[in-house]
Coordinates of C-alpha atoms in Angstrom, one line a residue:
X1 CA 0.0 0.0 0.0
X2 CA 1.1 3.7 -0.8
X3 CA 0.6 6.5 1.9
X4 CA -0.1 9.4 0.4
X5 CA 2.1 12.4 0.6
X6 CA 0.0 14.1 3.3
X7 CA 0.7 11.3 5.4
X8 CA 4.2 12.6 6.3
X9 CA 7.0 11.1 4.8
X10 CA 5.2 8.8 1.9
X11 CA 4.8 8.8 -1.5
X12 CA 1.5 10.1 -3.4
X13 CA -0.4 7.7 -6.0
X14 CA 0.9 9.7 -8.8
X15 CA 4.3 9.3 -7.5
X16 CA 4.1 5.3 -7.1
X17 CA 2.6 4.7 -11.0
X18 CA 5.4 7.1 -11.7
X19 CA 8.4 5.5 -10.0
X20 CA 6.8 1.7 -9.8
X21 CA 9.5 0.1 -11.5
X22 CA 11.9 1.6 -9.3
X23 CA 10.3 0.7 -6.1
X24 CA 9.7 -2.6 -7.2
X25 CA 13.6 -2.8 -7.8
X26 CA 15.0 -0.8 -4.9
X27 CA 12.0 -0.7 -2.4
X28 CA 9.7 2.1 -1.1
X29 CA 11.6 3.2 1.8
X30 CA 14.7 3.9 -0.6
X31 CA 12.3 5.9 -3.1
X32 CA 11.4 7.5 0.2
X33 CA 15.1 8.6 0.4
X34 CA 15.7 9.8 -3.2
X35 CA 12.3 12.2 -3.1
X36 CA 13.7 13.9 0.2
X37 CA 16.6 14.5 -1.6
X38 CA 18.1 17.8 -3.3
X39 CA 21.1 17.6 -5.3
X40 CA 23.6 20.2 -6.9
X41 CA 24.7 19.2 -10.4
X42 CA 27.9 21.6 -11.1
X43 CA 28.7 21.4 -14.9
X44 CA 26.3 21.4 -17.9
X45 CA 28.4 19.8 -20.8
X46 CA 27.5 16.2 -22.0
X47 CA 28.2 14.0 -18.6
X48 CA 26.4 16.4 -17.1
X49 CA 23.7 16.4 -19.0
X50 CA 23.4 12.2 -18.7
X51 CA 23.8 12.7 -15.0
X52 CA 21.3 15.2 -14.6
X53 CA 18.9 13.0 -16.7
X54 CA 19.3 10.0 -14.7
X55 CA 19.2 11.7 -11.4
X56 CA 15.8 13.4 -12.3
X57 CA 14.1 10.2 -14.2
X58 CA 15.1 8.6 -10.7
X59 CA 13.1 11.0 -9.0
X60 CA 15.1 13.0 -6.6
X61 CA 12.6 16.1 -5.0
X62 CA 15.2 18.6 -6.6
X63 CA 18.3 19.2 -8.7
X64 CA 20.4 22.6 -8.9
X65 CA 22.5 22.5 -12.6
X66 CA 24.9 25.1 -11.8
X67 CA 27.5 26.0 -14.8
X68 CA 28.7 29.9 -15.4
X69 CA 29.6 28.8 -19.0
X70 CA 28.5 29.8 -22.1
X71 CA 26.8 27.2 -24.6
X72 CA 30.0 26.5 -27.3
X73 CA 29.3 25.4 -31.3
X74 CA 31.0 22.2 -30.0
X75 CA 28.0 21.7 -26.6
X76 CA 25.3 20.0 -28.6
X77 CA 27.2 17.6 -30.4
X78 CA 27.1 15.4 -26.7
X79 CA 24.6 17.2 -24.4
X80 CA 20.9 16.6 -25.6
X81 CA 19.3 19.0 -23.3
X82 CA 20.8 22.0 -25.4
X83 CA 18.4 23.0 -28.4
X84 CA 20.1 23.8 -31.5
X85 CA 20.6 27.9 -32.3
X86 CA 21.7 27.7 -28.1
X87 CA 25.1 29.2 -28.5
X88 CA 26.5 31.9 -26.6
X89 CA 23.5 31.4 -23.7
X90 CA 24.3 30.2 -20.5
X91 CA 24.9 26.3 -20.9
X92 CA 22.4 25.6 -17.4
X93 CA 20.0 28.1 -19.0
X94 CA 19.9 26.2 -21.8
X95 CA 19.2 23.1 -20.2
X96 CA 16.3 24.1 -18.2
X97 CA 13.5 23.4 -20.6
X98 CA 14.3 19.9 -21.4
X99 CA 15.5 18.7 -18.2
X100 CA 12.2 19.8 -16.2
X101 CA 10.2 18.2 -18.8
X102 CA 11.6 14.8 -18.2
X103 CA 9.8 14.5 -14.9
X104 CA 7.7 17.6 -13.5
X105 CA 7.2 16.2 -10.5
X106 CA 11.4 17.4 -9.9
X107 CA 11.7 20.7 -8.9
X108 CA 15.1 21.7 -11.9
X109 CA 16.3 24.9 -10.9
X110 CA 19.5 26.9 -12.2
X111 CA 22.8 28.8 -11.3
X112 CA 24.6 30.6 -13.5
X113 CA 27.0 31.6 -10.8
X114 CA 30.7 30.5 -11.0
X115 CA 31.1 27.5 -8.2
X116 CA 34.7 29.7 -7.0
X117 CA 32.0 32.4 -5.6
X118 CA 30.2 30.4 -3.5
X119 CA 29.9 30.6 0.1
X120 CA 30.4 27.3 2.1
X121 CA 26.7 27.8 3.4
X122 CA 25.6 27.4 -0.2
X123 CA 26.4 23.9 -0.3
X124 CA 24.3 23.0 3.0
X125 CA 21.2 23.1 1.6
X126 CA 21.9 20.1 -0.7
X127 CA 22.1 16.2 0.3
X128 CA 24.3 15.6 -2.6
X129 CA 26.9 17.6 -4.6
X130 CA 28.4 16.7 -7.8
X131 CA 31.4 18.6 -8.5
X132 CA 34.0 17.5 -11.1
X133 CA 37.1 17.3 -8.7
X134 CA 40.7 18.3 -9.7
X135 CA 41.6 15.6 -12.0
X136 CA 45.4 16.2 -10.8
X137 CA 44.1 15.5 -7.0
X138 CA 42.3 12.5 -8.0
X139 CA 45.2 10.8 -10.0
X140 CA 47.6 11.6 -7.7
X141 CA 49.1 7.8 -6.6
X142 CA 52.1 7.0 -4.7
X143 CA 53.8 4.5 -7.2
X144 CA 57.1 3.9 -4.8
X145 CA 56.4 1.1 -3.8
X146 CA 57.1 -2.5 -4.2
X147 CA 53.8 -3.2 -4.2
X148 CA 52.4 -0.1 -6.2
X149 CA 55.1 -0.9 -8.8
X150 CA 53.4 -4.8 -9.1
X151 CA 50.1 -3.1 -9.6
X152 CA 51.7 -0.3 -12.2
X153 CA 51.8 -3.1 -15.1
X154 CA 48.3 -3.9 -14.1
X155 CA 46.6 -0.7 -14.0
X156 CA 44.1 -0.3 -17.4
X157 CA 45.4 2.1 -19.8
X158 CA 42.5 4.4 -19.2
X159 CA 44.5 5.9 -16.2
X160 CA 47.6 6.8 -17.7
X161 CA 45.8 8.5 -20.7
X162 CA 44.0 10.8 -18.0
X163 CA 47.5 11.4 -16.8
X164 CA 48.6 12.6 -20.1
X165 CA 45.1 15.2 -20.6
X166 CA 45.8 16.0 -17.3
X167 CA 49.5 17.5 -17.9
X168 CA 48.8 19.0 -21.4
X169 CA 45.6 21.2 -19.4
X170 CA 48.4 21.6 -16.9
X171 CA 50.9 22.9 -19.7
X172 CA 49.0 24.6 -22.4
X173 CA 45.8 25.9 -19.5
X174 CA 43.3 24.1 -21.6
X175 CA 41.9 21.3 -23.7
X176 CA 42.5 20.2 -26.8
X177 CA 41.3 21.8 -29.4
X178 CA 40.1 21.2 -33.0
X179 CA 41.1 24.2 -34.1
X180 CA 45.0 23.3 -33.5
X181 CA 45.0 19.6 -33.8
X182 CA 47.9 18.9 -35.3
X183 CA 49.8 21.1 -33.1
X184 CA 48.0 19.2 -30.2
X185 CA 48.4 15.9 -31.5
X186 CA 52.1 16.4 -31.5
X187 CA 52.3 17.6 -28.3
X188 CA 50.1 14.8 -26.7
X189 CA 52.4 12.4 -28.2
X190 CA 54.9 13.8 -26.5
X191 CA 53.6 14.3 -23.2
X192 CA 52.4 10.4 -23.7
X193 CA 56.0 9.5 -24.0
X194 CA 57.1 11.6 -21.0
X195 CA 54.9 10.9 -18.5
X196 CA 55.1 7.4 -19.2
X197 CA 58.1 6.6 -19.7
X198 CA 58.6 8.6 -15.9
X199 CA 56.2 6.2 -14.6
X200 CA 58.5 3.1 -15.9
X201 CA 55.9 2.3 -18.9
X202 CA 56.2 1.2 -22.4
X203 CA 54.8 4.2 -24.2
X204 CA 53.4 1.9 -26.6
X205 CA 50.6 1.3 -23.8
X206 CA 48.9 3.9 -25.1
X207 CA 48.7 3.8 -29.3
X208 CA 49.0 6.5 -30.9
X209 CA 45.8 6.9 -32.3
X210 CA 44.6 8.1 -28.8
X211 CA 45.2 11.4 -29.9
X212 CA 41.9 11.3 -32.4
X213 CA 39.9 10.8 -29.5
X214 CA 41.3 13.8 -27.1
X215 CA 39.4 16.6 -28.9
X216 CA 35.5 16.6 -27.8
X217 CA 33.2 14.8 -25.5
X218 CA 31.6 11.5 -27.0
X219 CA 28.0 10.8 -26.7
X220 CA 28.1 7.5 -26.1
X221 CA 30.7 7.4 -23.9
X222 CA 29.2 10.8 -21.9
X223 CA 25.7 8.2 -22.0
X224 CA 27.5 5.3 -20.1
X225 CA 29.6 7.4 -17.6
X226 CA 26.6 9.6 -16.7
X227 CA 24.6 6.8 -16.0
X228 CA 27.2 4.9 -13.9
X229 CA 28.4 8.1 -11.8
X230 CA 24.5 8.7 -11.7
X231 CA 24.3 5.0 -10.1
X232 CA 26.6 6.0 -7.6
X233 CA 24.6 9.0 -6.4
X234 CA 21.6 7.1 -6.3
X235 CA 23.0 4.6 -4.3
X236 CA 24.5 7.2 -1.6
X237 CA 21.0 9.0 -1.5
X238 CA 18.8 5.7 -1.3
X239 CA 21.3 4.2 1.2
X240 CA 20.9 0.7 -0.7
X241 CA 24.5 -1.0 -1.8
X242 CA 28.0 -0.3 -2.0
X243 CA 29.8 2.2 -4.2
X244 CA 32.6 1.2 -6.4
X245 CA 35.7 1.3 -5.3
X246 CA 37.3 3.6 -6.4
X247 CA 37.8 4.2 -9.6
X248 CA 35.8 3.5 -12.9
X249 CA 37.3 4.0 -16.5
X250 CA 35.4 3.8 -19.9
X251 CA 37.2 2.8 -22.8
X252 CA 34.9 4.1 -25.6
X253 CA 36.4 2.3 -28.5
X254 CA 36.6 -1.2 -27.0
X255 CA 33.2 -0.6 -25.2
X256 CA 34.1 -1.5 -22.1
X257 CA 34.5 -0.4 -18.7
X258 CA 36.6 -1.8 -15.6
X259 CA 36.9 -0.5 -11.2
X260 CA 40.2 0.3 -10.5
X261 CA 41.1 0.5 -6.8
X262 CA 44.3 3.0 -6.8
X263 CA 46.1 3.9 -3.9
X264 CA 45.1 3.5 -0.2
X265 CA 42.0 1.7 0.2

């Protein structure tokens, strides 16, 4: 039996024909959990979009997309919640109209308001926040070690090719871009055979066809990631099973994706 919403803490009848798959996979109580929940999505490009998809389809009671960028000609080649003639507005803005209409029963707001500005009281209204770390903090591991060396020749190829985005964005202060791609492609190639070769790896790890797919967001890949990271957040908010630990890497081409657990656990 559903209690209706007036009943304190339940569910309305509307809410239950919406979300009755879900209960019948996760259970009431944990549907309970997502509806009390508000979440703050930071960063509208193509995961984001798939994340903030999932999270409202799931039926959290609010999501906060919060991105101070403007919508670029490249933005609707991977995020679907743009509408084509969109560039040049505000990329949350922009998303508004098509991520409320996935479920109007989730209150979708929007921030155009750069993240760095934020008080840290901002943050306390929300259960959730999804914020797109430093990708330097993240991949920072210890490889000293005997046993860290062992698990170096293990480790997927996925992680060292973040290392190598992750020091050209550190080098150039950006991205790659289309615009100079054979410039870029020459200088990936070269950070590829640096930072591996640092780390005691073959270079040949990583082919050197890698480069073609540096240069945009994919969205395939944005559609599998988004709905895995979006797993995750569902599982935190619902209380029901354990994350992944701790890492998860998507290799687009082969279509496949694998957990890592890197450093401490």
């Amino acid at each position: 039996m559903v209690e209706k919403e007036e009943a304190g803490g339940g569910i309305s009848e509307e809410e239950a024909a919406q979300y009755d798959r879900q209960i019948r996979l996760w259970g009431l109580e944990a549907q309970k959990r997502l509806r009390a929940s508000r979440v703050l999505l930071v960063g509208m490009k193509g995961l984001g979009a798939e994340i903030a998809k999932n999270l409202i389809l799931a039926g959290v009671k609010g999501l906060t997309m919060l991105d101070h960028e403007q919508v670029s000609p490249e933005d609707p080649g991977a995020q679907f919640l743009i509408r084509t003639g969109s560039v040049g507005r505000n990329r949350a803005e922009a998303s508004l109209e098509r991520a409320q209409n996935l479920n109007p029963m989730v209150d979708v707001k929007v921030d155009t308001e750069n993240i760095e500005k934020k008080p840290e009281s901002f943050f306390t209204q929300f259960d959730a926040k999804v914020v797109f770390c430093s990708v330097k903090e993240a991949l920072e591991v210890d490889w000293s070690s005997d046993k860290a060396k062992a698990a170096l020749k293990r480790t997927t190829p996925d992680y060292f090719l973040l290392q190598v985005l992750l020091k050209f964005r550190t080098d150039k202060g950006r991205d790659p871009s289309s615009d100079t791609f054979g410039e870029d492609s020459e200088l990936l190639l070269q950070i590829r055979n640096d930072v591996l070769d640092a780390l005691g790896v073959n270079p040949d790890l990583l082919p050197g066809d890698f480069v073609r797919y540096c240069f945009s967001e994919m969205a395939p890949v944005c559609a599998v990631v988004g709905g895995i990271l979006a797993q995750e957040i569902v599982k935190a908010l619902s209380q029901r099973d354990h994350p992944h630990n701790n890492f998860f890497f998507f290799d687009g081409m082969k279509g496949n994706g694998i957990v890592e657990c890197l450093g401490p656990k």
